[in-house]
Amino acid sequence: MSIGDVTSGPIGASHPPADAAALGRLADVAVRVGLGLRPGQELVMTAPLDALPLARAITECAYRAGASLVTTLYTDELAALLRFTHAPDEAFDRAAGWLYDGMAAAFRSGAARLAIAGDDPSLLTGQDPGKVGRANRARSEAYVPALELIAGFATNWTIVSAATPAWARAVFPGEPDSAAVPKLWEAILAASRVDRDDPVAEWARHNGELRARTEILNTRRFAALRFRGPGTDLTVGLADDHEWHGGATTAGNGIVCNANIPTEEVFTTPHRLRVSGHVTSTKPLAYQGTVIEEIRVTFAAGRITEATARAGAEVLRRVLDTDEGARRLGEVALVPHSSPISRSGLLFYNTLFDENASSHIALGQAYSKCVRGGLGMDEPALVERGCNRSLIHIDWMIGSGAVDVDGISPDGGSEPVMRDGEWAR
Ligand code: ZN
Ligand code: ZN
């Protein structure tokens, strides 16, 4: 799943979808399904400047739902780029720690969190990878107080998306903004299930299907999953007492939320020491303004021993050097190749979408809720069960219509889980 980030937003004027009612429906789903916002609750929202119409629609929905205060932090990608062009070299080890501390304080005092995604996937392509790596690292470190509360579901939170011109240009290259932006909106609205008559009911049905799938996997209690496909033969050992999750989550404050809109995945936590074999990514990974393509990685005893990429290799190398846990897995997720997002045939260059079109793994931090009783567990207990710890959590896609997945039981027996990218049963 995707945690999102405090990002900087794109440049230029705002572009709502042609149908203003659709924007209202997306806002409604964000507040009612995504957040489950409680009357009297505060909301802290982050949004790119280009998402202003959606941010305002969400603000309206939130107040109608009884929000006590909505605070939105708007971000600007042009300003982020100006830093890379003009700031002194020593600036790239700095991050706005005070901002993330403030967000953490808000979450601790009961505020919900909403992030609107819409970043330019290749904003920083062409910038010095050393500076990009240092800036990412400084932000990751400063973000820890907020990230821990988000990853641990201390409060209810969600991420939704807005079509921005820079993002639309990446998804529909060569098309003018006037064509690309509405097309991206259409894809976002469809994937977010707000193109239906009753989106809230549709989400209840979808959550029920995901829950049924997690129940099957939780009953099977596999010791490992084995992925096989072109360039891939990877065995992902699962954490002891692992639990599969998908769809709605009950946060620590008792509120049921859907953290990612859209979502098509069921996921759990690998065992940090029990991953072996090799794997090739099946889609490019857009990470903090850099597109990393054709990742090939070898694991031994849970740790990446070799990593290459056709593009963005230097940024990938620096990501892997973030900390000890950055070379180990914190998530494994299954998504059928026929998922609606995959069927759209689009490459979104946005993890929130691309991870929901494909089975995937994530480098870095594990979700404590993915082991039984994990939400209240301290760090040594989580590590004991095999949960990985890291400053990063980066999903990348390893599934396709050519990938088979087997479940390996504790006695070594094997059974089909997915065939040609689809559920085997
Ligand atoms: Zn995921
Ligand atoms: Zn993830």
Short mmCIF file of C-alpha atoms and ligand atoms in Angstrom, two decimals:
data_model
loop_
_atom_site.label_atom_id
_atom_site.label_comp_id
_atom_site.label_asym_id
_atom_site.label_seq_id
_atom_site.Cartn_x
_atom_site.Cartn_y
_atom_site.Cartn_z
CA MET A 1 0.00 0.00 0.00
CA SER A 2 0.99 3.59 -0.38
CA ILE A 3 1.70 5.92 2.53
CA GLY A 4 2.08 9.05 0.42
CA ASP A 5 4.35 11.86 1.36
CA VAL A 6 4.50 15.53 1.97
CA THR A 7 5.22 16.45 -1.59
CA SER A 8 5.55 19.58 -3.58
CA GLY A 9 2.80 20.28 -6.01
CA PRO A 10 2.77 20.98 -9.75
CA ILE A 11 2.93 24.25 -11.56
CA GLY A 12 0.18 26.25 -13.19
CA ALA A 13 -3.53 26.79 -13.15
CA SER A 14 -6.03 24.39 -11.69
CA HIS A 15 -7.90 21.89 -13.83
CA PRO A 16 -11.08 20.44 -12.36
CA PRO A 17 -12.79 17.66 -14.32
CA ALA A 18 -15.31 18.88 -16.84
CA ASP A 19 -18.09 17.46 -14.69
CA ALA A 20 -18.10 19.39 -11.39
CA ALA A 21 -20.53 16.86 -9.91
CA ALA A 22 -17.86 14.18 -10.36
CA LEU A 23 -15.47 16.24 -8.26
CA GLY A 24 -18.10 16.40 -5.53
CA ARG A 25 -18.57 12.63 -5.66
CA LEU A 26 -14.81 12.06 -5.35
CA ALA A 27 -14.70 14.46 -2.39
CA ASP A 28 -17.63 12.63 -0.81
CA VAL A 29 -15.89 9.26 -1.22
CA ALA A 30 -12.67 10.75 0.19
CA VAL A 31 -14.42 12.02 3.33
CA ARG A 32 -16.97 9.23 3.94
CA VAL A 33 -15.15 6.13 2.61
CA GLY A 34 -11.51 7.23 2.72
CA LEU A 35 -11.52 8.94 6.10
CA GLY A 36 -14.78 7.97 7.77
CA LEU A 37 -14.42 11.44 9.25
CA ARG A 38 -16.09 11.74 12.64
CA PRO A 39 -18.17 14.82 13.63
CA GLY A 40 -15.98 17.19 15.62
CA GLN A 41 -12.76 15.71 14.20
CA GLU A 42 -10.01 17.93 12.81
CA LEU A 43 -8.56 17.26 9.35
CA VAL A 44 -5.04 17.99 8.12
CA MET A 45 -4.80 17.87 4.33
CA THR A 46 -1.82 18.16 1.97
CA ALA A 47 -2.50 19.11 -1.64
CA PRO A 48 -0.65 20.25 -4.75
CA LEU A 49 -1.64 23.76 -5.91
CA ASP A 50 -3.19 22.22 -9.01
CA ALA A 51 -5.56 20.21 -6.84
CA LEU A 52 -7.17 23.35 -5.40
CA PRO A 53 -10.70 22.59 -6.72
CA LEU A 54 -10.62 19.07 -5.25
CA ALA A 55 -9.13 20.33 -1.97
CA ARG A 56 -11.97 22.86 -1.69
CA ALA A 57 -14.61 20.24 -2.52
CA ILE A 58 -13.13 17.97 0.17
CA THR A 59 -13.08 20.87 2.63
CA GLU A 60 -16.77 21.48 1.98
CA CYS A 61 -17.63 17.78 2.40
CA ALA A 62 -15.57 17.60 5.59
CA TYR A 63 -17.37 20.55 7.19
CA ARG A 64 -20.73 19.14 6.11
CA ALA A 65 -19.68 15.89 7.81
CA GLY A 66 -19.04 17.86 11.01
CA ALA A 67 -15.29 18.56 10.83
CA SER A 68 -14.23 21.06 13.48
CA LEU A 69 -11.28 22.45 11.52
CA VAL A 70 -9.77 21.69 8.12
CA THR A 71 -6.15 22.81 7.63
CA THR A 72 -4.66 22.42 4.15
CA LEU A 73 -0.96 22.65 3.33
CA TYR A 74 -0.54 23.49 -0.35
CA THR A 75 2.69 22.56 -2.08
CA ASP A 76 4.34 23.87 -5.22
CA GLU A 77 6.64 21.84 -7.47
CA LEU A 78 8.09 24.95 -9.10
CA ALA A 79 9.37 26.00 -5.70
CA ALA A 80 10.88 22.52 -5.18
CA LEU A 81 12.66 22.83 -8.52
CA LEU A 82 13.97 26.31 -7.69
CA ARG A 83 15.71 24.79 -4.70
CA PHE A 84 17.59 22.34 -6.93
CA THR A 85 18.52 25.14 -9.32
CA HIS A 86 19.58 27.82 -6.87
CA ALA A 87 20.03 26.60 -3.28
CA PRO A 88 23.54 26.18 -1.84
CA ASP A 89 24.90 22.64 -1.77
CA GLU A 90 24.66 22.28 2.01
CA ALA A 91 20.90 23.00 1.80
CA PHE A 92 20.11 19.48 0.61
CA ASP A 93 20.56 17.87 4.01
CA ARG A 94 17.76 19.99 5.46
CA ALA A 95 14.05 19.22 5.79
CA ALA A 96 11.13 20.97 7.47
CA GLY A 97 11.21 18.83 10.60
CA TRP A 98 9.06 21.36 12.45
CA LEU A 99 6.29 20.80 9.89
CA TYR A 100 6.27 17.01 10.28
CA ASP A 101 6.50 17.37 14.08
CA GLY A 102 3.44 19.61 13.87
CA MET A 103 1.57 17.09 11.75
CA ALA A 104 2.45 14.36 14.23
CA ALA A 105 1.14 16.55 17.06
CA ALA A 106 -2.10 17.07 15.15
CA PHE A 107 -2.53 13.31 14.57
CA ARG A 108 -1.79 12.59 18.23
CA SER A 109 -4.46 15.09 19.23
CA GLY A 110 -7.00 13.29 17.06
CA ALA A 111 -6.79 14.93 13.63
CA ALA A 112 -7.44 12.81 10.53
CA ARG A 113 -4.96 12.94 7.65
CA LEU A 114 -5.75 13.30 3.95
CA ALA A 115 -3.18 13.56 1.16
CA ILE A 116 -4.03 14.51 -2.41
CA ALA A 117 -1.55 12.96 -4.84
CA GLY A 118 -0.87 14.46 -8.24
CA ASP A 119 2.86 14.87 -8.54
CA ASP A 120 4.92 15.28 -11.66
CA PRO A 121 6.56 11.84 -11.79
CA SER A 122 9.72 13.12 -13.46
CA LEU A 123 10.07 16.54 -11.83
CA LEU A 124 13.64 15.89 -10.73
CA THR A 125 14.85 13.96 -13.78
CA GLY A 126 18.05 15.68 -14.84
CA GLN A 127 18.83 17.01 -11.36
CA ASP A 128 21.97 15.90 -9.54
CA PRO A 129 21.16 12.40 -8.13
CA GLY A 130 23.41 13.16 -5.15
CA LYS A 131 21.30 16.17 -4.18
CA VAL A 132 18.07 14.27 -4.90
CA GLY A 133 19.24 11.41 -2.69
CA ARG A 134 20.30 13.70 0.15
CA ALA A 135 17.04 15.67 0.01
CA ASN A 136 14.98 12.46 0.00
CA ARG A 137 16.94 11.10 2.94
CA ALA A 138 16.64 14.31 4.97
CA ARG A 139 12.89 14.38 4.34
CA SER A 140 12.52 10.68 5.20
CA GLU A 141 14.32 11.24 8.51
CA ALA A 142 12.33 14.35 9.38
CA TYR A 143 9.08 12.63 8.41
CA VAL A 144 9.51 9.77 10.92
CA PRO A 145 7.30 11.21 13.71
CA ALA A 146 4.37 11.60 11.30
CA LEU A 147 5.14 8.41 9.35
CA GLU A 148 5.09 6.24 12.47
CA LEU A 149 1.62 7.44 13.37
CA ILE A 150 0.40 7.02 9.79
CA ALA A 151 1.92 3.56 9.22
CA GLY A 152 0.65 2.46 12.65
CA PHE A 153 -2.87 3.78 11.87
CA ALA A 154 -2.90 5.85 15.06
CA THR A 155 -5.52 7.95 13.27
CA ASN A 156 -7.79 7.53 10.26
CA TRP A 157 -6.18 8.59 6.98
CA THR A 158 -6.53 8.39 3.22
CA ILE A 159 -4.85 9.33 -0.05
CA VAL A 160 -6.84 10.36 -3.13
CA SER A 161 -5.64 11.75 -6.44
CA ALA A 162 -6.19 14.77 -8.64
CA ALA A 163 -5.29 15.05 -12.33
CA THR A 164 -2.60 17.69 -12.70
CA PRO A 165 -1.14 18.84 -16.03
CA ALA A 166 2.39 17.61 -15.26
CA TRP A 167 1.14 14.18 -14.26
CA ALA A 168 -1.29 14.00 -17.21
CA ARG A 169 1.57 14.75 -19.64
CA ALA A 170 3.50 11.76 -18.27
CA VAL A 171 0.50 9.42 -18.63
CA PHE A 172 -0.55 10.72 -22.08
CA PRO A 173 2.72 11.84 -23.68
CA GLY A 174 2.43 14.02 -26.76
CA GLU A 175 -1.13 15.13 -26.05
CA PRO A 176 -2.00 18.72 -25.19
CA ASP A 177 -3.05 19.44 -21.60
CA SER A 178 -6.58 20.12 -22.84
CA ALA A 179 -6.85 16.46 -23.87
CA ALA A 180 -4.54 14.78 -21.37
CA VAL A 181 -5.95 16.31 -18.16
CA PRO A 182 -9.60 15.28 -18.79
CA LYS A 183 -8.44 11.78 -19.78
CA LEU A 184 -6.48 11.43 -16.56
CA TRP A 185 -9.47 12.69 -14.55
CA GLU A 186 -11.65 10.09 -16.24
CA ALA A 187 -9.16 7.34 -15.33
CA ILE A 188 -8.90 8.55 -11.72
CA LEU A 189 -12.67 8.74 -11.26
CA ALA A 190 -13.16 5.25 -12.73
CA ALA A 191 -10.38 3.69 -10.64
CA SER A 192 -11.74 5.44 -7.53
CA ARG A 193 -15.18 3.93 -8.25
CA VAL A 194 -16.91 7.31 -8.31
CA ASP A 195 -18.18 6.87 -11.87
CA ARG A 196 -21.04 4.72 -10.51
CA ASP A 197 -24.54 5.60 -9.28
CA ASP A 198 -23.82 4.95 -5.62
CA PRO A 199 -20.06 5.06 -5.03
CA VAL A 200 -20.36 4.57 -1.26
CA ALA A 201 -22.36 1.35 -1.72
CA GLU A 202 -19.93 0.26 -4.43
CA TRP A 203 -17.04 0.70 -1.98
CA ALA A 204 -18.86 -1.38 0.65
CA ARG A 205 -19.21 -4.19 -1.91
CA HIS A 206 -15.56 -3.88 -3.01
CA ASN A 207 -14.32 -3.91 0.60
CA GLY A 208 -16.35 -7.08 1.17
CA GLU A 209 -14.62 -8.81 -1.76
CA LEU A 210 -11.16 -7.80 -0.56
CA ARG A 211 -12.00 -9.00 2.96
CA ALA A 212 -13.12 -12.39 1.61
CA ARG A 213 -9.79 -12.74 -0.23
CA THR A 214 -7.78 -11.90 2.91
CA GLU A 215 -9.80 -14.46 4.87
CA ILE A 216 -8.87 -17.20 2.38
CA LEU A 217 -5.18 -16.30 2.61
CA ASN A 218 -5.26 -15.98 6.40
CA THR A 219 -6.77 -19.46 6.62
CA ARG A 220 -4.07 -20.95 4.37
CA ARG A 221 -1.23 -19.66 6.62
CA PHE A 222 1.48 -20.00 3.96
CA ALA A 223 5.08 -19.86 5.13
CA ALA A 224 6.16 -18.26 1.86
CA LEU A 225 5.05 -17.15 -1.59
CA ARG A 226 7.01 -18.01 -4.70
CA PHE A 227 6.79 -15.67 -7.72
CA ARG A 228 7.85 -17.01 -11.11
CA GLY A 229 7.85 -15.18 -14.42
CA PRO A 230 10.19 -13.60 -16.98
CA GLY A 231 13.33 -12.54 -15.07
CA THR A 232 11.78 -13.56 -11.76
CA ASP A 233 12.09 -16.51 -9.40
CA LEU A 234 11.58 -15.06 -5.97
CA THR A 235 10.63 -16.74 -2.70
CA VAL A 236 9.16 -14.33 -0.16
CA GLY A 237 9.02 -15.85 3.31
CA LEU A 238 6.16 -14.43 5.36
CA ALA A 239 6.49 -13.09 8.90
CA ASP A 240 5.49 -15.37 11.77
CA ASP A 241 1.88 -14.61 12.75
CA HIS A 242 1.48 -12.57 9.57
CA GLU A 243 -1.99 -11.33 8.68
CA TRP A 244 -3.31 -10.40 5.26
CA HIS A 245 -5.11 -7.09 4.91
CA GLY A 246 -7.02 -5.34 2.14
CA GLY A 247 -9.60 -2.60 1.79
CA ALA A 248 -10.91 -0.96 4.93
CA THR A 249 -8.83 -0.65 8.12
CA THR A 250 -9.99 0.10 11.65
CA ALA A 251 -7.58 2.76 12.92
CA GLY A 252 -6.34 2.95 16.50
CA ASN A 253 -9.01 5.58 17.23
CA GLY A 254 -11.71 3.08 16.26
CA ILE A 255 -12.59 4.77 12.96
CA VAL A 256 -12.89 2.60 9.82
CA CYS A 257 -10.97 4.17 6.93
CA ASN A 258 -9.77 3.26 3.43
CA ALA A 259 -6.18 4.46 3.35
CA ASN A 260 -5.75 4.23 -0.40
CA ILE A 261 -8.29 5.28 -2.99
CA PRO A 262 -8.14 3.41 -5.29
CA THR A 263 -7.14 0.08 -3.78
CA GLU A 264 -7.20 -3.40 -5.33
CA GLU A 265 -4.49 -5.15 -3.31
CA VAL A 266 -4.35 -7.65 -0.49
CA PHE A 267 -1.05 -7.44 1.36
CA THR A 268 0.94 -8.71 4.28
CA THR A 269 4.44 -8.48 5.69
CA PRO A 270 7.34 -10.64 4.53
CA HIS A 271 9.87 -12.01 7.01
CA ARG A 272 12.84 -9.65 6.89
CA LEU A 273 15.36 -12.52 6.85
CA ARG A 274 13.54 -15.00 4.57
CA VAL A 275 13.51 -13.59 1.04
CA SER A 276 15.67 -15.23 -1.62
CA GLY A 277 16.02 -15.37 -5.39
CA HIS A 278 15.82 -12.74 -8.08
CA VAL A 279 13.09 -10.45 -9.36
CA THR A 280 12.58 -8.04 -12.25
CA SER A 281 10.16 -5.12 -12.05
CA THR A 282 7.24 -5.20 -14.47
CA LYS A 283 6.48 -1.44 -14.48
CA PRO A 284 8.59 1.69 -14.04
CA LEU A 285 8.70 3.07 -10.52
CA ALA A 286 8.17 6.80 -10.05
CA TYR A 287 9.91 7.75 -6.83
CA GLN A 288 10.05 11.36 -5.57
CA GLY A 289 10.45 12.86 -9.01
CA THR A 290 12.69 10.16 -10.52
CA VAL A 291 11.48 7.36 -12.80
CA ILE A 292 13.36 4.11 -12.08
CA GLU A 293 12.99 1.53 -14.86
CA GLU A 294 13.67 -2.19 -15.20
CA ILE A 295 14.82 -2.87 -11.66
CA ARG A 296 16.60 -6.23 -11.29
CA VAL A 297 17.40 -7.35 -7.80
CA THR A 298 18.85 -10.44 -6.10
CA PHE A 299 18.01 -11.35 -2.51
CA ALA A 300 19.87 -13.66 -0.12
CA ALA A 301 18.67 -14.22 3.47
CA GLY A 302 16.22 -11.35 3.06
CA ARG A 303 18.78 -8.79 1.95
CA ILE A 304 19.34 -7.29 -1.51
CA THR A 305 22.83 -8.32 -2.58
CA GLU A 306 22.68 -6.99 -6.15
CA ALA A 307 20.55 -4.29 -7.76
CA THR A 308 20.52 -2.76 -11.21
CA ALA A 309 18.14 -0.51 -13.12
CA ARG A 310 18.02 0.59 -16.75
CA ALA A 311 17.15 4.17 -15.71
CA GLY A 312 17.38 5.91 -12.35
CA ALA A 313 19.99 3.43 -11.09
CA GLU A 314 21.88 6.05 -9.11
CA VAL A 315 18.75 7.16 -7.22
CA LEU A 316 17.88 3.49 -6.59
CA ARG A 317 21.38 2.84 -5.22
CA ARG A 318 21.05 5.77 -2.83
CA VAL A 319 17.59 4.61 -1.73
CA LEU A 320 19.03 1.18 -0.89
CA ASP A 321 21.74 2.85 1.19
CA THR A 322 19.20 4.81 3.28
CA ASP A 323 19.55 2.37 6.18
CA GLU A 324 19.93 -1.35 6.88
CA GLY A 325 16.21 -2.01 6.41
CA ALA A 326 16.08 -0.32 2.99
CA ARG A 327 17.56 -3.49 1.41
CA ARG A 328 14.86 -5.70 2.90
CA LEU A 329 11.15 -6.12 2.23
CA GLY A 330 8.34 -4.58 4.29
CA GLU A 331 5.37 -5.64 2.16
CA VAL A 332 4.21 -8.22 -0.33
CA ALA A 333 0.91 -7.63 -2.13
CA LEU A 334 -1.21 -9.57 -4.59
CA VAL A 335 -3.30 -7.90 -7.28
CA PRO A 336 -4.94 -9.77 -10.14
CA HIS A 337 -3.74 -8.78 -13.61
CA SER A 338 -7.39 -8.15 -14.54
CA SER A 339 -7.80 -5.39 -11.90
CA PRO A 340 -9.69 -2.39 -13.34
CA ILE A 341 -6.58 -0.23 -13.19
CA SER A 342 -4.54 -2.83 -15.02
CA ARG A 343 -7.30 -3.22 -17.62
CA SER A 344 -7.15 0.52 -18.32
CA GLY A 345 -3.81 -0.30 -19.94
CA LEU A 346 -2.38 2.96 -18.62
CA LEU A 347 0.93 3.41 -16.92
CA PHE A 348 0.30 6.05 -14.27
CA TYR A 349 3.84 6.65 -12.99
CA ASN A 350 2.16 6.97 -9.61
CA THR A 351 2.46 4.22 -7.01
CA LEU A 352 -1.08 4.66 -5.75
CA PHE A 353 -2.33 3.54 -9.16
CA ASP A 354 0.43 1.33 -10.54
CA GLU A 355 0.68 -0.75 -7.35
CA ASN A 356 -3.02 -1.48 -7.70
CA ALA A 357 -2.55 -2.78 -11.23
CA SER A 358 0.06 -5.34 -10.29
CA SER A 359 1.31 -7.64 -7.56
CA HIS A 360 4.16 -5.86 -5.82
CA ILE A 361 6.73 -5.81 -3.07
CA ALA A 362 7.89 -2.86 -0.98
CA LEU A 363 11.36 -2.08 0.22
CA GLY A 364 11.62 -0.85 3.78
CA GLN A 365 9.20 -0.37 6.63
CA ALA A 366 6.64 -3.09 7.39
CA TYR A 367 3.08 -2.39 8.56
CA SER A 368 2.76 -3.52 12.17
CA LYS A 369 -0.93 -4.29 11.59
CA CYS A 370 0.23 -7.10 9.25
CA VAL A 371 1.14 -9.33 12.20
CA ARG A 372 -1.46 -10.55 14.66
CA GLY A 373 -1.73 -8.08 17.54
CA GLY A 374 0.99 -5.97 15.91
CA LEU A 375 -0.60 -2.52 16.27
CA GLY A 376 0.11 -2.44 20.00
CA MET A 377 3.46 -4.27 19.81
CA ASP A 378 6.82 -2.66 20.60
CA GLU A 379 9.64 -2.70 18.09
CA PRO A 380 11.66 -5.66 19.46
CA ALA A 381 8.51 -7.83 19.41
CA LEU A 382 7.79 -6.84 15.81
CA VAL A 383 11.37 -7.49 14.69
CA GLU A 384 11.24 -10.85 16.50
CA ARG A 385 8.30 -11.82 14.28
CA GLY A 386 10.19 -10.79 11.18
CA CYS A 387 8.84 -7.27 10.56
CA ASN A 388 11.33 -5.01 8.79
CA ARG A 389 12.13 -1.49 10.02
CA SER A 390 13.31 1.36 7.79
CA LEU A 391 12.87 5.06 7.08
CA ILE A 392 11.52 4.20 3.64
CA HIS A 393 8.57 2.26 2.26
CA ILE A 394 8.70 1.99 -1.53
CA ASP A 395 6.35 -0.25 -3.47
CA TRP A 396 7.45 -1.60 -6.83
CA MET A 397 5.64 -3.74 -9.27
CA ILE A 398 6.57 -7.37 -9.99
CA GLY A 399 3.29 -8.82 -11.25
CA SER A 400 1.96 -9.24 -14.77
CA GLY A 401 -0.13 -11.62 -16.86
CA ALA A 402 3.01 -13.76 -17.18
CA VAL A 403 3.67 -14.25 -13.46
CA ASP A 404 2.62 -17.30 -11.41
CA VAL A 405 2.46 -17.28 -7.62
CA ASP A 406 2.57 -20.39 -5.45
CA GLY A 407 1.85 -20.61 -1.75
CA ILE A 408 4.42 -22.67 0.16
CA SER A 409 3.07 -24.29 3.31
CA PRO A 410 5.21 -24.74 6.47
CA ASP A 411 5.82 -28.42 5.55
CA GLY A 412 7.21 -27.39 2.14
CA GLY A 413 4.14 -28.29 0.08
CA SER A 414 3.16 -25.95 -2.70
CA GLU A 415 -0.18 -24.89 -4.21
CA PRO A 416 -1.16 -22.40 -6.92
CA VAL A 417 -2.27 -18.98 -5.67
CA MET A 418 -2.14 -17.13 -8.99
CA ARG A 419 -1.78 -18.39 -12.53
CA ASP A 420 -0.97 -16.06 -15.42
CA GLY A 421 -1.57 -13.16 -13.02
CA GLU A 422 -5.09 -14.28 -11.95
CA TRP A 423 -6.36 -15.90 -8.73
CA ALA A 424 -6.03 -19.65 -9.12
CA ARG A 425 -9.30 -20.15 -7.21
ZN ZN B 1 0.86 -2.25 -1.51
ZN ZN B 2 3.18 -0.35 0.18
#
